[in-house]
Amino acid sequence: MSDSPVEAMKRSSTLTYDGIHRALTDAQRTLAGVDQAVDGIESRLASGYGGDDGIAFLDMVRRWHREFQRINAATARILLVVEHSSQTDAKTLHANMEGVSALAGANVFDGGSHHASNSYDTMMG
């Protein structure tokens, strides 16, 4: 038996947020890995690896490292917004659908309401 349209909308909203959350979490893990790699390169260069060329490269690597840290922080903030929006959206969607059903006096999303059937019978009768 298939879900009602209300349940389908709830599931669709949840799947959308779950997909966004999963993509951001994957991006965050990737960025953390890049950050670790850049940190390792920075450490080697700071210890004198590469001589004068390494020292020149070190400044650029430090800029990369700062940029990756900013990107990581921004990704974490976006992830928090998505998590909050997901929870808020789910609650709002549920409340709105329940409100519509209550106002209609029946589940208007059940594939055909009582009112619609009566109206059709009256028109055709």
PDB file of N, CA and C in Angstrom, residues 16-30 79:
ATOM      1  N   THR A  16      15.422  14.802   0.814  1.00  0.00           N
ATOM      2  CA  THR A  16      16.147  15.953   0.268  1.00  0.00           C
ATOM      3  C   THR A  16      17.157  16.463   1.277  1.00  0.00           C
ATOM      4  N   TYR A  17      16.720  16.687   2.506  1.00  0.00           N
ATOM      5  CA  TYR A  17      17.638  17.179   3.531  1.00  0.00           C
ATOM      6  C   TYR A  17      18.719  16.150   3.846  1.00  0.00           C
ATOM      7  N   ASP A  18      18.349  14.880   3.862  1.00  0.00           N
ATOM      8  CA  ASP A  18      19.356  13.839   4.110  1.00  0.00           C
ATOM      9  C   ASP A  18      20.426  13.845   3.019  1.00  0.00           C
ATOM     10  N   GLY A  19      20.008  14.016   1.773  1.00  0.00           N
ATOM     11  CA  GLY A  19      20.958  14.071   0.664  1.00  0.00           C
ATOM     12  C   GLY A  19      21.892  15.262   0.770  1.00  0.00           C
ATOM     13  N   ILE A  20      21.339  16.415   1.095  1.00  0.00           N
ATOM     14  CA  ILE A  20      22.157  17.620   1.269  1.00  0.00           C
ATOM     15  C   ILE A  20      23.121  17.425   2.428  1.00  0.00           C
ATOM     16  N   HIS A  21      22.618  16.890   3.523  1.00  0.00           N
ATOM     17  CA  HIS A  21      23.441  16.664   4.710  1.00  0.00           C
ATOM     18  C   HIS A  21      24.582  15.702   4.395  1.00  0.00           C
ATOM     19  N   ARG A  22      24.265  14.627   3.686  1.00  0.00           N
ATOM     20  CA  ARG A  22      25.284  13.636   3.332  1.00  0.00           C
ATOM     21  C   ARG A  22      26.365  14.263   2.440  1.00  0.00           C
ATOM     22  N   ALA A  23      25.950  15.061   1.451  1.00  0.00           N
ATOM     23  CA  ALA A  23      26.918  15.710   0.551  1.00  0.00           C
ATOM     24  C   ALA A  23      27.809  16.682   1.317  1.00  0.00           C
ATOM     25  N   LEU A  24      27.216  17.453   2.225  1.00  0.00           N
ATOM     26  CA  LEU A  24      28.017  18.394   3.015  1.00  0.00           C
ATOM     27  C   LEU A  24      28.953  17.668   3.972  1.00  0.00           C
ATOM     28  N   THR A  25      28.489  16.578   4.554  1.00  0.00           N
ATOM     29  CA  THR A  25      29.340  15.799   5.453  1.00  0.00           C
ATOM     30  C   THR A  25      30.515  15.199   4.687  1.00  0.00           C
ATOM     31  N   ASP A  26      30.238  14.687   3.475  1.00  0.00           N
ATOM     32  CA  ASP A  26      31.323  14.163   2.633  1.00  0.00           C
ATOM     33  C   ASP A  26      32.312  15.266   2.284  1.00  0.00           C
ATOM     34  N   ALA A  27      31.794  16.441   1.922  1.00  0.00           N
ATOM     35  CA  ALA A  27      32.667  17.577   1.593  1.00  0.00           C
ATOM     36  C   ALA A  27      33.508  17.968   2.801  1.00  0.00           C
ATOM     37  N   GLN A  28      32.891  17.955   3.971  1.00  0.00           N
ATOM     38  CA  GLN A  28      33.609  18.313   5.194  1.00  0.00           C
ATOM     39  C   GLN A  28      34.744  17.326   5.463  1.00  0.00           C
ATOM     40  N   ARG A  29      34.481  16.039   5.253  1.00  0.00           N
ATOM     41  CA  ARG A  29      35.539  15.029   5.439  1.00  0.00           C
ATOM     42  C   ARG A  29      36.668  15.231   4.428  1.00  0.00           C
ATOM     43  N   THR A  30      36.308  15.505   3.183  1.00  0.00           N
ATOM     44  CA  THR A  30      37.317  15.743   2.146  1.00  0.00           C
ATOM     45  C   THR A  30      38.154  16.963   2.495  1.00  0.00           C
ATOM     46  N   LEU A  79      26.358  23.272   7.272  1.00  0.00           N
ATOM     47  CA  LEU A  79      25.840  21.997   7.768  1.00  0.00           C
ATOM     48  C   LEU A  79      24.890  22.219   8.943  1.00  0.00           C
TER      49      LEU A  79
END
